[in-house]
GROMACS .gro file of C-alpha atoms in nm:
model
  316
    1UNK     CA    1   3.040   8.170  11.184
    2UNK     CA    2   3.117   8.483  11.389
    3UNK     CA    3   3.229   8.751  11.142
    4UNK     CA    4   3.066   8.921  10.864
    5UNK     CA    5   3.176   8.791  10.514
    6UNK     CA    6   3.236   9.072  10.239
    7UNK     CA    7   3.108   9.032   9.881
    8UNK     CA    8   3.325   8.872   9.613
    9UNK     CA    9   3.413   9.076   9.275
   10UNK     CA   10   3.393   9.414   9.446
   11UNK     CA   11   3.179   9.624   9.668
   12UNK     CA   12   2.798   9.595   9.658
   13UNK     CA   13   2.761   9.967   9.563
   14UNK     CA   14   2.993   9.901   9.265
   15UNK     CA   15   2.824   9.557   9.161
   16UNK     CA   16   2.459   9.670   9.205
   17UNK     CA   17   2.479  10.026   9.054
   18UNK     CA   18   2.318  10.119   8.754
   19UNK     CA   19   2.275  10.440   8.540
   20UNK     CA   20   2.346  10.707   8.413
   21UNK     CA   21   2.305  10.590   8.069
   22UNK     CA   22   2.068  10.327   7.929
   23UNK     CA   23   1.964  10.041   8.156
   24UNK     CA   24   1.817   9.713   8.028
   25UNK     CA   25   1.615   9.549   8.322
   26UNK     CA   26   1.582   9.256   8.103
   27UNK     CA   27   1.950   9.175   8.109
   28UNK     CA   28   1.951   9.175   8.482
   29UNK     CA   29   1.853   8.848   8.592
   30UNK     CA   30   1.607   8.869   8.922
   31UNK     CA   31   1.735   8.531   9.025
   32UNK     CA   32   2.100   8.612   9.000
   33UNK     CA   33   2.337   8.660   9.314
   34UNK     CA   34   2.591   8.942   9.241
   35UNK     CA   35   2.870   8.935   9.506
   36UNK     CA   36   2.761   8.619   9.698
   37UNK     CA   37   3.104   8.465   9.814
   38UNK     CA   38   3.180   8.104   9.760
   39UNK     CA   39   3.146   8.062  10.155
   40UNK     CA   40   2.785   8.069  10.119
   41UNK     CA   41   2.798   7.725   9.982
   42UNK     CA   42   2.534   7.572   9.763
   43UNK     CA   43   2.167   7.471   9.784
   44UNK     CA   44   1.937   7.539  10.113
   45UNK     CA   45   2.267   7.602  10.304
   46UNK     CA   46   2.310   7.934  10.114
   47UNK     CA   47   1.992   8.065  10.251
   48UNK     CA   48   2.080   7.977  10.598
   49UNK     CA   49   2.433   8.119  10.543
   50UNK     CA   50   2.293   8.449  10.425
   51UNK     CA   51   2.041   8.495  10.706
   52UNK     CA   52   2.316   8.437  10.942
   53UNK     CA   53   2.512   8.705  10.773
   54UNK     CA   54   2.222   8.943  10.768
   55UNK     CA   55   2.182   8.905  11.154
   56UNK     CA   56   2.579   8.981  11.186
   57UNK     CA   57   2.557   9.282  10.957
   58UNK     CA   58   2.247   9.392  11.140
   59UNK     CA   59   2.462   9.428  11.463
   60UNK     CA   60   2.706   9.626  11.289
   61UNK     CA   61   2.426   9.863  11.135
   62UNK     CA   62   2.298   9.895  11.472
   63UNK     CA   63   2.626  10.027  11.600
   64UNK     CA   64   2.684  10.267  11.311
   65UNK     CA   65   2.321  10.402  11.355
   66UNK     CA   66   2.392  10.473  11.715
   67UNK     CA   67   2.724  10.669  11.619
   68UNK     CA   68   2.498  10.858  11.370
   69UNK     CA   69   2.241  10.937  11.643
   70UNK     CA   70   2.492  11.020  11.916
   71UNK     CA   71   2.659  11.273  11.706
   72UNK     CA   72   2.351  11.448  11.596
   73UNK     CA   73   2.240  11.454  11.959
   74UNK     CA   74   2.596  11.599  12.060
   75UNK     CA   75   2.583  11.858  11.791
   76UNK     CA   76   2.246  11.976  11.910
   77UNK     CA   77   2.382  12.056  12.255
   78UNK     CA   78   2.147  12.240  12.510
   79UNK     CA   79   1.848  12.413  12.340
   80UNK     CA   80   1.928  12.245  12.004
   81UNK     CA   81   2.220  12.472  11.903
   82UNK     CA   82   2.518  12.312  11.741
   83UNK     CA   83   2.812  12.288  12.006
   84UNK     CA   84   3.147  12.425  11.854
   85UNK     CA   85   3.333  12.087  11.937
   86UNK     CA   86   3.082  11.890  11.755
   87UNK     CA   87   3.198  12.061  11.422
   88UNK     CA   88   3.494  11.825  11.391
   89UNK     CA   89   3.319  11.516  11.507
   90UNK     CA   90   3.308  11.206  11.266
   91UNK     CA   91   2.925  11.220  11.256
   92UNK     CA   92   2.890  11.567  11.104
   93UNK     CA   93   2.945  11.727  10.769
   94UNK     CA   94   3.086  12.068  10.852
   95UNK     CA   95   2.804  12.198  11.093
   96UNK     CA   96   2.556  11.979  10.963
   97UNK     CA   97   2.454  11.624  11.129
   98UNK     CA   98   2.437  11.359  10.873
   99UNK     CA   99   2.146  11.151  10.789
  100UNK     CA  100   2.093  10.831  10.579
  101UNK     CA  101   1.780  10.794  10.370
  102UNK     CA  102   1.690  10.436  10.219
  103UNK     CA  103   1.475  10.468   9.910
  104UNK     CA  104   1.290  10.127   9.826
  105UNK     CA  105   1.126  10.076   9.501
  106UNK     CA  106   0.969   9.788   9.352
  107UNK     CA  107   0.675   9.637   9.139
  108UNK     CA  108   0.393   9.475   9.367
  109UNK     CA  109   0.528   9.185   9.565
  110UNK     CA  110   0.895   9.294   9.534
  111UNK     CA  111   0.964   9.273   9.895
  112UNK     CA  112   0.977   9.641  10.018
  113UNK     CA  113   0.804   9.534  10.351
  114UNK     CA  114   1.008   9.211  10.403
  115UNK     CA  115   1.351   9.425  10.347
  116UNK     CA  116   1.228   9.687  10.615
  117UNK     CA  117   1.139   9.433  10.851
  118UNK     CA  118   1.461   9.221  10.806
  119UNK     CA  119   1.740   9.486  10.748
  120UNK     CA  120   1.581   9.808  10.893
  121UNK     CA  121   1.427   9.606  11.167
  122UNK     CA  122   1.792   9.520  11.298
  123UNK     CA  123   1.854   9.889  11.392
  124UNK     CA  124   1.714  10.054  11.689
  125UNK     CA  125   1.363  10.185  11.620
  126UNK     CA  126   1.432  10.500  11.812
  127UNK     CA  127   1.677  10.606  11.546
  128UNK     CA  128   1.459  10.496  11.250
  129UNK     CA  129   1.222  10.707  11.052
  130UNK     CA  130   1.002  10.491  10.827
  131UNK     CA  131   0.749  10.632  10.589
  132UNK     CA  132   0.531  10.475  10.309
  133UNK     CA  133   0.390  10.673  10.033
  134UNK     CA  134   0.044  10.593   9.890
  135UNK     CA  135  -0.181  10.772   9.664
  136UNK     CA  136  -0.159  11.143   9.746
  137UNK     CA  137  -0.427  11.296   9.977
  138UNK     CA  138  -0.641  11.596   9.891
  139UNK     CA  139  -0.409  11.818  10.081
  140UNK     CA  140  -0.098  11.672   9.923
  141UNK     CA  141  -0.260  11.725   9.579
  142UNK     CA  142  -0.283  12.099   9.644
  143UNK     CA  143   0.096  12.104   9.670
  144UNK     CA  144   0.381  12.009   9.423
  145UNK     CA  145   0.469  11.669   9.433
  146UNK     CA  146   0.778  11.705   9.650
  147UNK     CA  147   0.587  11.860   9.930
  148UNK     CA  148   0.489  11.549  10.111
  149UNK     CA  149   0.841  11.405  10.059
  150UNK     CA  150   1.029  11.701  10.208
  151UNK     CA  151   0.787  11.665  10.510
  152UNK     CA  152   0.894  11.300  10.570
  153UNK     CA  153   1.266  11.337  10.538
  154UNK     CA  154   1.442  11.177  10.861
  155UNK     CA  155   1.554  11.426  11.127
  156UNK     CA  156   1.944  11.469  11.167
  157UNK     CA  157   2.104  11.166  11.301
  158UNK     CA  158   1.836  10.931  11.191
  159UNK     CA  159   1.819  10.660  10.916
  160UNK     CA  160   1.516  10.726  10.713
  161UNK     CA  161   1.333  10.435  10.511
  162UNK     CA  162   1.095  10.537  10.237
  163UNK     CA  163   0.861  10.238  10.132
  164UNK     CA  164   0.803  10.402   9.786
  165UNK     CA  165   0.903  10.746   9.713
  166UNK     CA  166   0.903  11.060   9.513
  167UNK     CA  167   0.969  10.828   9.225
  168UNK     CA  168   0.621  10.713   9.214
  169UNK     CA  169   0.545  11.069   9.036
  170UNK     CA  170   0.758  10.936   8.741
  171UNK     CA  171   0.650  10.587   8.748
  172UNK     CA  172   0.274  10.535   8.816
  173UNK     CA  173   0.200  10.890   8.740
  174UNK     CA  174   0.355  10.821   8.392
  175UNK     CA  175   0.218  10.474   8.323
  176UNK     CA  176  -0.138  10.536   8.446
  177UNK     CA  177  -0.147  10.884   8.281
  178UNK     CA  178  -0.218  11.080   8.599
  179UNK     CA  179  -0.050  11.381   8.462
  180UNK     CA  180   0.046  11.483   8.101
  181UNK     CA  181   0.377  11.404   7.961
  182UNK     CA  182   0.524  11.730   7.968
  183UNK     CA  183   0.466  11.715   8.349
  184UNK     CA  184   0.611  11.392   8.437
  185UNK     CA  185   0.909  11.482   8.188
  186UNK     CA  186   0.969  11.777   8.387
  187UNK     CA  187   1.003  11.591   8.710
  188UNK     CA  188   1.350  11.420   8.638
  189UNK     CA  189   1.520  11.746   8.657
  190UNK     CA  190   1.325  11.848   8.979
  191UNK     CA  191   1.419  11.512   9.124
  192UNK     CA  192   1.799  11.558   9.046
  193UNK     CA  193   1.800  11.917   9.185
  194UNK     CA  194   1.606  11.780   9.520
  195UNK     CA  195   1.862  11.513   9.562
  196UNK     CA  196   2.152  11.713   9.507
  197UNK     CA  197   2.003  11.943   9.751
  198UNK     CA  198   1.999  11.678   9.998
  199UNK     CA  199   2.354  11.576   9.941
  200UNK     CA  200   2.447  11.937  10.025
  201UNK     CA  201   2.247  11.888  10.361
  202UNK     CA  202   2.448  11.597  10.453
  203UNK     CA  203   2.173  11.349  10.374
  204UNK     CA  204   2.328  11.023  10.222
  205UNK     CA  205   2.063  10.873   9.975
  206UNK     CA  206   2.055  10.506   9.895
  207UNK     CA  207   1.810  10.433   9.612
  208UNK     CA  208   1.717  10.063   9.572
  209UNK     CA  209   1.503   9.913   9.319
  210UNK     CA  210   1.411   9.542   9.448
  211UNK     CA  211   1.401   9.360   9.085
  212UNK     CA  212   1.143   9.076   9.061
  213UNK     CA  213   1.057   8.879   8.751
  214UNK     CA  214   0.704   8.851   8.611
  215UNK     CA  215   0.688   8.496   8.692
  216UNK     CA  216   0.795   8.532   9.052
  217UNK     CA  217   0.538   8.815   9.108
  218UNK     CA  218   0.257   8.598   8.975
  219UNK     CA  219   0.364   8.328   9.232
  220UNK     CA  220   0.354   8.568   9.513
  221UNK     CA  221   0.020   8.729   9.421
  222UNK     CA  222  -0.134   8.360   9.375
  223UNK     CA  223   0.011   8.311   9.748
  224UNK     CA  224  -0.185   8.604   9.876
  225UNK     CA  225  -0.505   8.484   9.706
  226UNK     CA  226  -0.457   8.139   9.844
  227UNK     CA  227  -0.367   8.197  10.216
  228UNK     CA  228  -0.650   8.376  10.403
  229UNK     CA  229  -0.386   8.540  10.650
  230UNK     CA  230  -0.266   8.723  10.347
  231UNK     CA  231  -0.583   8.838  10.178
  232UNK     CA  232  -0.536   9.177  10.335
  233UNK     CA  233  -0.212   9.228  10.144
  234UNK     CA  234  -0.397   9.173   9.811
  235UNK     CA  235  -0.561   9.455   9.603
  236UNK     CA  236  -0.765   9.387   9.280
  237UNK     CA  237  -0.578   9.675   9.139
  238UNK     CA  238  -0.258   9.481   9.162
  239UNK     CA  239  -0.359   9.292   8.839
  240UNK     CA  240  -0.440   9.604   8.665
  241UNK     CA  241  -0.069   9.709   8.729
  242UNK     CA  242   0.061   9.375   8.629
  243UNK     CA  243  -0.112   9.415   8.297
  244UNK     CA  244   0.116   9.718   8.241
  245UNK     CA  245   0.438   9.522   8.342
  246UNK     CA  246   0.647   9.622   8.036
  247UNK     CA  247   0.530   9.989   8.070
  248UNK     CA  248   0.657  10.011   8.427
  249UNK     CA  249   0.982   9.829   8.328
  250UNK     CA  250   1.030  10.111   8.083
  251UNK     CA  251   0.940  10.378   8.331
  252UNK     CA  252   1.203  10.235   8.582
  253UNK     CA  253   1.483  10.198   8.316
  254UNK     CA  254   1.419  10.587   8.216
  255UNK     CA  255   1.413  10.688   8.589
  256UNK     CA  256   1.753  10.504   8.654
  257UNK     CA  257   1.886  10.673   8.325
  258UNK     CA  258   1.789  11.018   8.396
  259UNK     CA  259   1.828  11.021   8.789
  260UNK     CA  260   2.106  10.787   8.855
  261UNK     CA  261   2.375  11.054   8.957
  262UNK     CA  262   2.698  11.047   9.174
  263UNK     CA  263   2.492  11.237   9.455
  264UNK     CA  264   2.203  10.973   9.462
  265UNK     CA  265   2.280  10.673   9.269
  266UNK     CA  266   2.041  10.382   9.196
  267UNK     CA  267   2.106  10.019   9.288
  268UNK     CA  268   1.918   9.725   9.134
  269UNK     CA  269   1.886   9.428   9.363
  270UNK     CA  270   1.792   9.100   9.223
  271UNK     CA  271   1.495   9.017   9.461
  272UNK     CA  272   1.334   8.674   9.347
  273UNK     CA  273   1.540   8.508   9.608
  274UNK     CA  274   1.437   8.695   9.924
  275UNK     CA  275   1.742   8.582  10.129
  276UNK     CA  276   1.985   8.723   9.870
  277UNK     CA  277   1.776   9.042   9.862
  278UNK     CA  278   1.814   9.105  10.232
  279UNK     CA  279   2.200   9.018  10.234
  280UNK     CA  280   2.256   9.252   9.942
  281UNK     CA  281   2.038   9.545  10.093
  282UNK     CA  282   2.218   9.492  10.421
  283UNK     CA  283   2.560   9.494  10.260
  284UNK     CA  284   2.468   9.828  10.059
  285UNK     CA  285   2.370   9.989  10.400
  286UNK     CA  286   2.695   9.858  10.556
  287UNK     CA  287   2.910  10.001  10.280
  288UNK     CA  288   2.728  10.326  10.301
  289UNK     CA  289   2.781  10.366  10.681
  290UNK     CA  290   3.143  10.269  10.654
  291UNK     CA  291   3.202  10.551  10.388
  292UNK     CA  292   3.081  10.802  10.637
  293UNK     CA  293   3.377  10.734  10.872
  294UNK     CA  294   3.136  10.767  11.183
  295UNK     CA  295   3.250  10.762  11.551
  296UNK     CA  296   3.141  10.839  11.890
  297UNK     CA  297   3.145  11.211  11.990
  298UNK     CA  298   3.391  11.296  12.252
  299UNK     CA  299   3.276  11.420  12.591
  300UNK     CA  300   3.194  11.779  12.624
  301UNK     CA  301   3.259  11.778  13.012
  302UNK     CA  302   3.529  11.671  13.254
  303UNK     CA  303   3.494  11.283  13.252
  304UNK     CA  304   3.722  11.251  13.570
  305UNK     CA  305   3.539  11.519  13.765
  306UNK     CA  306   3.208  11.354  13.694
  307UNK     CA  307   3.361  11.015  13.809
  308UNK     CA  308   3.462  11.203  14.125
  309UNK     CA  309   3.120  11.337  14.189
  310UNK     CA  310   2.963  10.991  14.124
  311UNK     CA  311   3.215  10.833  14.376
  312UNK     CA  312   3.125  11.095  14.637
  313UNK     CA  313   2.746  11.024  14.626
  314UNK     CA  314   2.790  10.671  14.738
  315UNK     CA  315   2.593  10.569  15.048
  316UNK     CA  316   2.737  10.377  15.335
   0.00000   0.00000   0.00000
């Protein structure tokens, strides 16, 4: 196998998109495999096939990421000013270098770290901007809830990855009662305005919820409690969160309904099968990059003259 095989039944961005409108997570089977082509075969071979495909897609993502980065560097020019020729470059939106932001949300053990490692890890780390969001610090609590998120956005030309995100402020903040209802209710509109603003600034946002089942989460938590090498991944609070499973599912469903916009749609990836999860997210990113119509920036110097200069510097 030497080429990428596309999904069957449509693009992954169509097959996995949810919202706006009511979303029933119960109706989405966490073990399903939307878009998986017949070429994947059956049984264990599907896992091997998908992993090999992720490697091939990773090479494409790396090339597209390089184009994104190169276009931004070209646009910056000497001293960071946007050069005039760069305005028409394929990696720009008008005068604004493009950025891509992958937002990963999931219940505990949903596979956010694994997705970052296997999908984002295929790209050049020099062009990646990965940020994780935990409980807000005292300084962050002194600001509005988007303050720390804005500070974590990827620079122009970079691919950003958020391991958890601003959606924690309408998920955990809601379920655990960290703020009153009027506060978290008002945040949906604020988030929509923020994401619309990002789109206007040439930031392409890909929001992914890794959807695992209650039973699968239980197995993964038990694995963390059984393997000493994974004790560090476990937190007793994980079981407290698990006890509120239905409340979190309802919070996710409302976030999809109210914040699933054309500017920043939500995608739900069935994630009980790790190999399918990685394959699906890789295709989502691949299709996103394809939609940007990227290209390498043209030279802003006389190429032939520079070749002649180089030849003239040969030593006998």
